[in-house]
CSV table of C-alpha atoms in Angstrom, one decimal:
chain,number,residue,atom,x,y,z
A,25,UNK,CA,-29.8,-8.8,-13.7
A,26,UNK,CA,-28.8,-12.3,-14.6
A,27,UNK,CA,-28.9,-13.8,-18.1
A,28,UNK,CA,-26.7,-16.8,-18.6
A,29,UNK,CA,-23.3,-15.8,-17.2
A,30,UNK,CA,-23.9,-12.1,-17.5
A,31,UNK,CA,-24.5,-10.4,-14.1
A,32,UNK,CA,-24.3,-6.6,-13.7
A,33,UNK,CA,-25.6,-6.1,-10.1
A,34,UNK,CA,-24.4,-7.7,-6.9
A,35,UNK,CA,-24.4,-7.0,-3.2
A,36,UNK,CA,-21.4,-8.0,-1.1
A,37,UNK,CA,-20.3,-7.9,2.6
A,38,UNK,CA,-16.7,-7.0,3.0
A,39,UNK,CA,-14.5,-7.0,6.1
A,40,UNK,CA,-10.9,-6.1,6.4
A,41,UNK,CA,-8.5,-7.7,8.9
A,42,UNK,CA,-8.1,-6.7,12.5
A,43,UNK,CA,-4.7,-5.4,13.6
A,44,UNK,CA,-2.6,-7.6,15.7
A,45,UNK,CA,-2.0,-6.8,19.4
A,46,UNK,CA,1.3,-5.5,20.6
A,47,UNK,CA,3.4,-7.7,22.9
A,48,UNK,CA,3.9,-7.1,26.6
A,49,UNK,CA,6.9,-9.4,26.8
A,50,UNK,CA,9.8,-8.7,29.2
A,51,UNK,CA,13.3,-9.8,28.1
A,52,UNK,CA,14.4,-13.0,29.8
A,53,UNK,CA,18.0,-14.3,29.3
A,54,UNK,CA,20.5,-16.1,31.4
A,55,UNK,CA,23.1,-13.7,32.9
A,56,UNK,CA,21.1,-10.7,31.7
A,57,UNK,CA,19.5,-9.1,34.8
A,58,UNK,CA,16.5,-6.8,34.3
A,59,UNK,CA,16.4,-7.1,30.5
A,60,UNK,CA,13.5,-4.8,30.3
A,61,UNK,CA,10.5,-4.7,27.9
A,62,UNK,CA,11.0,-6.1,24.4
A,63,UNK,CA,7.5,-6.7,23.2
A,64,UNK,CA,7.1,-6.2,19.4
A,65,UNK,CA,4.3,-4.4,17.5
A,66,UNK,CA,1.3,-6.2,16.1
A,67,UNK,CA,0.9,-6.5,12.3
A,68,UNK,CA,-1.6,-4.5,10.2
A,69,UNK,CA,-4.8,-6.2,9.2
A,70,UNK,CA,-5.3,-6.9,5.5
A,71,UNK,CA,-7.1,-4.5,3.2
A,72,UNK,CA,-10.0,-5.4,0.9
A,73,UNK,CA,-9.0,-4.1,-2.5
A,74,UNK,CA,-10.9,-4.0,-5.8
A,75,UNK,CA,-8.7,-4.1,-8.9
A,76,UNK,CA,-9.8,-3.3,-12.5
A,77,UNK,CA,-9.3,-6.1,-15.0
A,78,UNK,CA,-9.9,-5.4,-18.7
A,79,UNK,CA,-10.3,-9.1,-19.4
A,80,UNK,CA,-13.5,-9.3,-17.4
A,81,UNK,CA,-16.9,-8.1,-18.5
A,82,UNK,CA,-19.3,-9.5,-15.9
A,83,UNK,CA,-19.7,-9.8,-12.2
A,84,UNK,CA,-20.5,-13.5,-12.6
A,85,UNK,CA,-17.8,-14.6,-10.1
A,86,UNK,CA,-19.7,-12.9,-7.2
A,87,UNK,CA,-22.7,-15.3,-7.7
A,88,UNK,CA,-20.8,-17.7,-5.6
A,89,UNK,CA,-18.9,-15.3,-3.3
A,90,UNK,CA,-20.9,-12.8,-1.4
A,91,UNK,CA,-18.6,-12.4,1.6
A,92,UNK,CA,-15.0,-11.0,1.2
A,93,UNK,CA,-12.7,-11.2,4.1
A,94,UNK,CA,-9.0,-10.2,4.5
A,95,UNK,CA,-6.6,-11.8,7.0
A,96,UNK,CA,-6.0,-10.5,10.5
A,97,UNK,CA,-2.6,-9.1,11.5
A,98,UNK,CA,-0.5,-11.3,13.7
A,99,UNK,CA,0.4,-10.4,17.3
A,100,UNK,CA,3.8,-9.0,18.2
A,101,UNK,CA,6.4,-11.2,19.7
A,102,UNK,CA,9.5,-11.0,21.9
A,103,UNK,CA,12.8,-9.4,21.0
A,104,UNK,CA,10.8,-6.5,19.4
A,105,UNK,CA,9.7,-8.8,16.6
A,106,UNK,CA,6.7,-7.4,14.8
A,107,UNK,CA,3.7,-9.6,13.9
A,108,UNK,CA,3.2,-10.2,10.2
A,109,UNK,CA,0.7,-8.0,8.3
A,110,UNK,CA,-2.5,-9.7,7.3
A,111,UNK,CA,-2.7,-10.6,3.6
A,112,UNK,CA,-4.6,-8.1,1.5
A,113,UNK,CA,-7.7,-9.5,-0.3
A,114,UNK,CA,-7.5,-8.3,-3.9
A,115,UNK,CA,-10.5,-8.9,-6.0
A,116,UNK,CA,-10.6,-8.3,-9.8
A,117,UNK,CA,-13.7,-6.6,-11.2
A,118,UNK,CA,-14.5,-5.5,-14.8
A,119,UNK,CA,-13.9,-2.0,-16.0
A,120,UNK,CA,-16.9,0.2,-15.5
A,121,UNK,CA,-17.8,-1.1,-12.1
A,122,UNK,CA,-19.5,1.4,-9.8
A,123,UNK,CA,-19.1,0.8,-6.0
A,124,UNK,CA,-21.9,2.0,-3.8
A,125,UNK,CA,-22.5,1.9,0.0
A,126,UNK,CA,-25.6,-0.4,0.2
A,127,UNK,CA,-27.0,1.4,3.1
A,128,UNK,CA,-26.7,5.0,1.9
A,129,UNK,CA,-26.5,4.4,-1.8
A,130,UNK,CA,-23.7,6.8,-2.0
A,131,UNK,CA,-21.0,6.2,-4.7
A,132,UNK,CA,-17.7,5.2,-3.0
A,133,UNK,CA,-15.7,5.0,-6.2
A,134,UNK,CA,-15.6,3.7,-9.8
A,135,UNK,CA,-13.2,1.4,-11.5
A,136,UNK,CA,-12.4,2.7,-15.0
A,137,UNK,CA,-8.8,1.7,-15.7
A,138,UNK,CA,-7.0,-1.6,-16.1
A,139,UNK,CA,-4.9,-2.3,-13.0
A,140,UNK,CA,-6.6,0.5,-11.0
A,141,UNK,CA,-6.8,-0.5,-7.3
A,142,UNK,CA,-9.3,0.9,-4.8
A,143,UNK,CA,-9.1,0.1,-1.1
A,144,UNK,CA,-12.7,-0.5,0.0
A,145,UNK,CA,-12.0,-1.5,3.6
A,146,UNK,CA,-8.8,-0.6,5.3
A,147,UNK,CA,-7.2,-3.1,7.6
A,148,UNK,CA,-6.8,-2.2,11.3
A,149,UNK,CA,-3.5,-0.8,12.6
A,150,UNK,CA,-1.4,-3.1,14.7
A,151,UNK,CA,-0.9,-2.2,18.4
A,152,UNK,CA,2.4,-1.1,19.7
A,153,UNK,CA,4.5,-3.3,21.9
A,154,UNK,CA,5.5,-2.4,25.5
A,155,UNK,CA,9.0,-1.3,24.5
A,156,UNK,CA,7.5,1.9,23.1
A,157,UNK,CA,6.3,2.9,26.5
A,158,UNK,CA,9.6,2.6,28.4
A,159,UNK,CA,10.6,5.8,30.1
A,160,UNK,CA,13.0,6.9,32.8
A,161,UNK,CA,10.3,6.8,35.3
A,162,UNK,CA,8.5,3.7,34.0
A,163,UNK,CA,11.3,1.3,33.0
A,164,UNK,CA,9.2,-1.9,33.0
A,165,UNK,CA,5.8,-1.2,31.4
A,166,UNK,CA,3.7,-4.3,31.5
A,167,UNK,CA,1.1,-3.2,29.0
A,168,UNK,CA,0.9,-2.8,25.3
A,169,UNK,CA,-1.7,-1.6,22.7
A,170,UNK,CA,-4.4,-3.9,21.3
A,171,UNK,CA,-4.8,-3.9,17.6
A,172,UNK,CA,-7.5,-1.8,16.0
A,173,UNK,CA,-10.5,-3.6,14.5
A,174,UNK,CA,-10.9,-3.7,10.7
A,175,UNK,CA,-13.8,-2.3,8.8
A,176,UNK,CA,-17.0,-4.0,7.9
A,177,UNK,CA,-19.5,-2.7,5.3
A,178,UNK,CA,-22.1,-3.8,2.8
A,179,UNK,CA,-21.4,-2.6,-0.8
A,180,UNK,CA,-23.2,-2.9,-4.1
A,181,UNK,CA,-21.4,-3.3,-7.3
A,182,UNK,CA,-23.1,-2.0,-10.5
A,183,UNK,CA,-21.5,-2.7,-13.9
A,184,UNK,CA,-21.7,0.0,-16.5
A,185,UNK,CA,-20.4,-1.4,-19.8
A,186,UNK,CA,-17.6,0.7,-21.3
A,187,UNK,CA,-18.1,1.2,-25.0
A,188,UNK,CA,-17.7,4.0,-27.6
A,189,UNK,CA,-21.1,3.6,-29.3
A,190,UNK,CA,-24.4,2.6,-27.7
A,191,UNK,CA,-27.3,1.2,-29.8
A,192,UNK,CA,-30.7,2.5,-28.9
A,193,UNK,CA,-34.0,1.3,-30.4
A,194,UNK,CA,-37.3,-0.4,-29.9
A,195,UNK,CA,-37.4,-4.2,-29.7
A,196,UNK,CA,-36.9,-5.9,-33.1
A,197,UNK,CA,-35.4,-2.8,-34.7
A,198,UNK,CA,-32.4,-4.8,-35.9
A,199,UNK,CA,-29.8,-3.8,-33.3
A,200,UNK,CA,-28.6,-7.4,-32.7
A,201,UNK,CA,-28.5,-8.1,-36.4
A,202,UNK,CA,-26.4,-5.0,-37.0
A,203,UNK,CA,-24.0,-5.9,-34.2
A,204,UNK,CA,-23.5,-9.4,-35.6
A,205,UNK,CA,-22.8,-8.0,-39.1
A,206,UNK,CA,-20.3,-5.2,-38.3
A,207,UNK,CA,-18.5,-7.1,-35.4
A,208,UNK,CA,-17.6,-10.7,-34.5
A,209,UNK,CA,-20.2,-10.7,-31.7
A,210,UNK,CA,-22.9,-13.5,-31.8
A,211,UNK,CA,-26.0,-12.0,-30.1
A,212,UNK,CA,-29.2,-14.0,-30.0
A,213,UNK,CA,-31.4,-13.1,-33.0
A,214,UNK,CA,-35.0,-14.0,-33.5
A,215,UNK,CA,-38.3,-12.6,-34.9
A,216,UNK,CA,-39.9,-11.8,-31.6
A,217,UNK,CA,-39.6,-8.9,-29.2
A,218,UNK,CA,-37.1,-8.7,-26.4
A,219,UNK,CA,-34.8,-11.3,-27.9
A,220,UNK,CA,-31.9,-9.5,-26.3
A,221,UNK,CA,-32.0,-9.9,-22.5
A,222,UNK,CA,-28.4,-8.7,-21.7
A,223,UNK,CA,-26.0,-6.2,-23.1
A,224,UNK,CA,-23.8,-7.4,-25.9
A,225,UNK,CA,-20.4,-5.9,-26.8
A,226,UNK,CA,-18.7,-6.0,-30.2
A,227,UNK,CA,-15.5,-4.6,-31.6
A,228,UNK,CA,-15.8,-2.9,-35.0
A,229,UNK,CA,-12.7,-3.3,-37.1
A,230,UNK,CA,-12.0,-0.1,-39.0
A,231,UNK,CA,-9.4,0.9,-41.5
A,232,UNK,CA,-5.7,0.8,-40.8
A,233,UNK,CA,-6.1,-1.6,-37.9
A,234,UNK,CA,-8.2,0.9,-35.9
A,235,UNK,CA,-11.3,-0.2,-34.0
A,236,UNK,CA,-14.1,1.0,-31.7
A,237,UNK,CA,-16.5,-0.8,-29.4
A,238,UNK,CA,-20.3,-0.9,-29.8
A,239,UNK,CA,-22.8,-1.9,-27.1
A,240,UNK,CA,-26.2,-3.3,-27.8
A,241,UNK,CA,-28.7,-3.2,-25.0
A,242,UNK,CA,-32.2,-4.7,-24.8
A,243,UNK,CA,-34.8,-2.6,-26.6
A,244,UNK,CA,-36.8,0.0,-24.7
A,245,UNK,CA,-40.4,0.9,-25.4
A,246,UNK,CA,-42.6,3.9,-24.7
A,247,UNK,CA,-43.5,3.9,-21.0
A,248,UNK,CA,-40.2,2.4,-19.9
A,249,UNK,CA,-40.2,5.0,-17.1
A,250,UNK,CA,-43.3,3.3,-15.7
A,251,UNK,CA,-41.6,-0.1,-15.8
A,252,UNK,CA,-43.1,-1.3,-19.1
A,253,UNK,CA,-41.1,-3.8,-21.0
A,254,UNK,CA,-37.7,-4.2,-19.3
A,255,UNK,CA,-37.9,-0.6,-18.0
A,256,UNK,CA,-34.7,1.3,-17.5
A,257,UNK,CA,-32.8,-1.8,-16.2
A,258,UNK,CA,-30.0,-1.6,-18.9
A,259,UNK,CA,-29.8,2.1,-19.8
A,260,UNK,CA,-26.9,2.6,-17.4
A,261,UNK,CA,-24.8,0.5,-19.8
A,262,UNK,CA,-24.9,3.3,-22.4
A,263,UNK,CA,-24.3,6.2,-19.9
A,264,UNK,CA,-20.6,6.2,-20.6
A,265,UNK,CA,-20.9,6.0,-24.4
A,266,UNK,CA,-19.8,9.1,-26.2
A,267,UNK,CA,-22.1,8.5,-29.2
A,268,UNK,CA,-25.6,7.1,-29.4
A,269,UNK,CA,-26.8,5.3,-32.5
A,270,UNK,CA,-30.6,5.2,-32.8
A,271,UNK,CA,-31.9,2.4,-34.9
A,272,UNK,CA,-35.4,2.9,-36.4
A,273,UNK,CA,-36.7,0.4,-39.0
A,274,UNK,CA,-37.8,1.8,-42.4
A,275,UNK,CA,-41.2,0.1,-42.0
A,276,UNK,CA,-42.1,2.1,-39.0
A,277,UNK,CA,-45.3,4.2,-39.3
A,278,UNK,CA,-43.4,7.4,-38.4
A,279,UNK,CA,-39.6,7.3,-38.2
A,280,UNK,CA,-39.3,10.8,-36.7
A,281,UNK,CA,-41.9,10.0,-34.1
A,282,UNK,CA,-40.2,6.8,-33.0
A,283,UNK,CA,-37.0,8.7,-32.6
A,284,UNK,CA,-38.6,11.3,-30.4
A,285,UNK,CA,-40.2,8.6,-28.2
A,286,UNK,CA,-36.8,7.0,-27.7
A,287,UNK,CA,-35.2,10.4,-27.0
A,288,UNK,CA,-37.9,11.2,-24.5
A,289,UNK,CA,-37.3,7.9,-22.6
A,290,UNK,CA,-33.6,8.8,-22.4
A,291,UNK,CA,-34.5,12.3,-21.2
A,292,UNK,CA,-36.7,10.9,-18.4
A,293,UNK,CA,-34.0,8.4,-17.3
A,294,UNK,CA,-31.1,10.9,-17.3
A,295,UNK,CA,-31.2,14.4,-19.0
A,296,UNK,CA,-27.4,14.3,-19.4
A,297,UNK,CA,-27.9,11.5,-22.0
A,298,UNK,CA,-29.1,14.2,-24.4
A,299,UNK,CA,-25.6,15.8,-24.3
A,300,UNK,CA,-24.1,12.9,-26.3
A,301,UNK,CA,-23.6,12.9,-30.0
A,302,UNK,CA,-26.5,11.2,-31.8
A,303,UNK,CA,-26.9,9.5,-35.2
A,304,UNK,CA,-30.0,7.8,-36.6
A,305,UNK,CA,-29.7,4.6,-38.7
A,306,UNK,CA,-32.8,3.8,-40.7
A,307,UNK,CA,-32.6,0.0,-40.9
A,308,UNK,CA,-34.2,-2.6,-43.2
A,309,UNK,CA,-34.1,-0.2,-46.1
A,310,UNK,CA,-33.6,-3.2,-48.5
A,311,UNK,CA,-37.4,-3.5,-48.4
A,312,UNK,CA,-37.8,-0.1,-50.1
A,313,UNK,CA,-37.5,0.7,-53.8
A,314,UNK,CA,-35.8,3.9,-55.1
A,315,UNK,CA,-39.1,5.8,-55.2
A,316,UNK,CA,-40.0,5.0,-51.6
A,317,UNK,CA,-36.5,5.8,-50.4
A,318,UNK,CA,-36.8,9.2,-52.1
A,319,UNK,CA,-40.1,9.9,-50.4
A,320,UNK,CA,-38.8,8.8,-47.0
A,321,UNK,CA,-35.6,10.9,-47.5
A,322,UNK,CA,-37.7,14.0,-48.2
A,323,UNK,CA,-39.8,13.4,-45.1
A,324,UNK,CA,-36.8,12.9,-42.9
A,325,UNK,CA,-34.9,15.9,-44.2
A,326,UNK,CA,-37.8,18.0,-43.0
A,327,UNK,CA,-38.5,16.3,-39.7
A,328,UNK,CA,-35.3,14.9,-38.3
A,329,UNK,CA,-33.0,17.3,-36.3
A,330,UNK,CA,-30.0,15.0,-36.4
A,331,UNK,CA,-27.9,13.2,-39.1
A,332,UNK,CA,-29.3,10.0,-40.5
A,333,UNK,CA,-28.2,7.1,-42.8
A,334,UNK,CA,-30.0,4.4,-44.7
A,335,UNK,CA,-28.7,0.9,-43.9
A,336,UNK,CA,-29.6,-2.7,-44.3
A,337,UNK,CA,-27.7,-5.3,-42.2
A,338,UNK,CA,-29.1,-8.3,-44.1
A,339,UNK,CA,-28.2,-6.8,-47.6
A,340,UNK,CA,-25.0,-5.3,-46.3
A,341,UNK,CA,-26.0,-1.8,-47.6
A,342,UNK,CA,-24.7,1.5,-46.1
A,343,UNK,CA,-22.5,-0.2,-43.5
A,344,UNK,CA,-19.3,1.3,-44.7
A,345,UNK,CA,-20.8,4.7,-44.6
A,346,UNK,CA,-22.1,4.0,-41.1
A,347,UNK,CA,-18.7,3.0,-39.9
A,348,UNK,CA,-17.1,6.1,-41.5
A,349,UNK,CA,-19.7,8.4,-39.8
A,350,UNK,CA,-19.3,6.8,-36.4
A,351,UNK,CA,-15.5,7.0,-36.6
A,352,UNK,CA,-15.7,10.7,-37.6
A,353,UNK,CA,-18.1,11.4,-34.6
A,354,UNK,CA,-15.9,9.5,-32.2
A,355,UNK,CA,-12.7,11.3,-33.2
A,356,UNK,CA,-13.8,14.9,-33.9
A,357,UNK,CA,-12.3,17.8,-31.9
A,358,UNK,CA,-14.1,18.2,-28.6
A,359,UNK,CA,-14.3,22.0,-29.3
A,360,UNK,CA,-16.4,21.2,-32.4
A,361,UNK,CA,-19.0,19.2,-30.3
A,362,UNK,CA,-22.2,21.0,-29.5
C-alpha cells in the first residue's frame, strides 16, 4: 500500500556476488628453475544483508530500487595472492519487516531489533588456486577451481508496525483525533469516512519520563473479510501490539454490538488476535449529559465483557485515566494475563 511516503509492501530481486576463480599461475622468476604452482584463491562473493534500523518506519526507499546486487569476488593472482572479497550489500529496513520468499510465500526471517543483520543471499565461495593441488605425484597442476555462483531470489518485504497499543474502530470513531491529542502525531482528521489511509504512530508521554507507542490504522467495517472498505489490508500492523484499544463513539446505536462486530472481524482475520489484552474507550462522551452517561454505563456494565472507559478527545475528558489504564495493562505481570 502506498499513501504519500508510506509504503509497507514491496517485491525485490536480490542477487549475491559470484566467487572469484582460483589462479592456475606457475611461478616464473629469473634463476628459479621449476618454480611450481603459485596460483592464489578467488575471493568470496558479497552477501546481500538486511539490517534493522530503528530510525526508519517505511519501505519508501524501495520504490526506486527493486534490484539489489552485491559485488563479485575477484580472481586469485600469482604468488598465492588471494582475490579480494566482493563487497557486501547492506540494506537498512525498518523494524517489524517480514521477509518472504515471493514464489513460495514462506517466511524467511523477520527484522525486529535495531542493528540486527540477516543474510538473505550468501555470496559464492571463491575457487582454490592450483597450489592447493600440488602433490608428490602431480607437482605442476595446471588447473584450479572456478568460483561458485552467488544466489538469486525474489523476496517480498512486508512491514508490520511495532507499537505497544493498537487502535481499532470503525471509520470516524475518533481514532485519529485521540492519537493527535495524546501524542505529538499529526494524522489527517476530517468529518468523512476513511480519512486515514495509512498507519500512524504516536508516542504517548507518561509520568516520570516513561512512554509507550500507539498505532492508529484505517478503520475497518463489517464485511472487511469480503473486501469491503479497505478490507484487511492494514490489520497486520496491529498483530504485534500487546494491547488493543477499541474505540466506539457514544452516539453509536449499540456500543456493545459495534464492539462485537469489530471483534468478529479480528477473529476472522487471525484468531490469535483475540489473545491480546483489550480495552474499550467510549469516545465523544462530551455529547452526553450526566443522565445519559448513567444510562449508558448501566447498559455497558451488563453487556460488555471487557473493561471500558468514557473519554472525549475534544473536551480532554478521561484521557489521564485512559493513559493510566493502558500503562497498567502494558506492564502487568505476564502470569496475571488471561
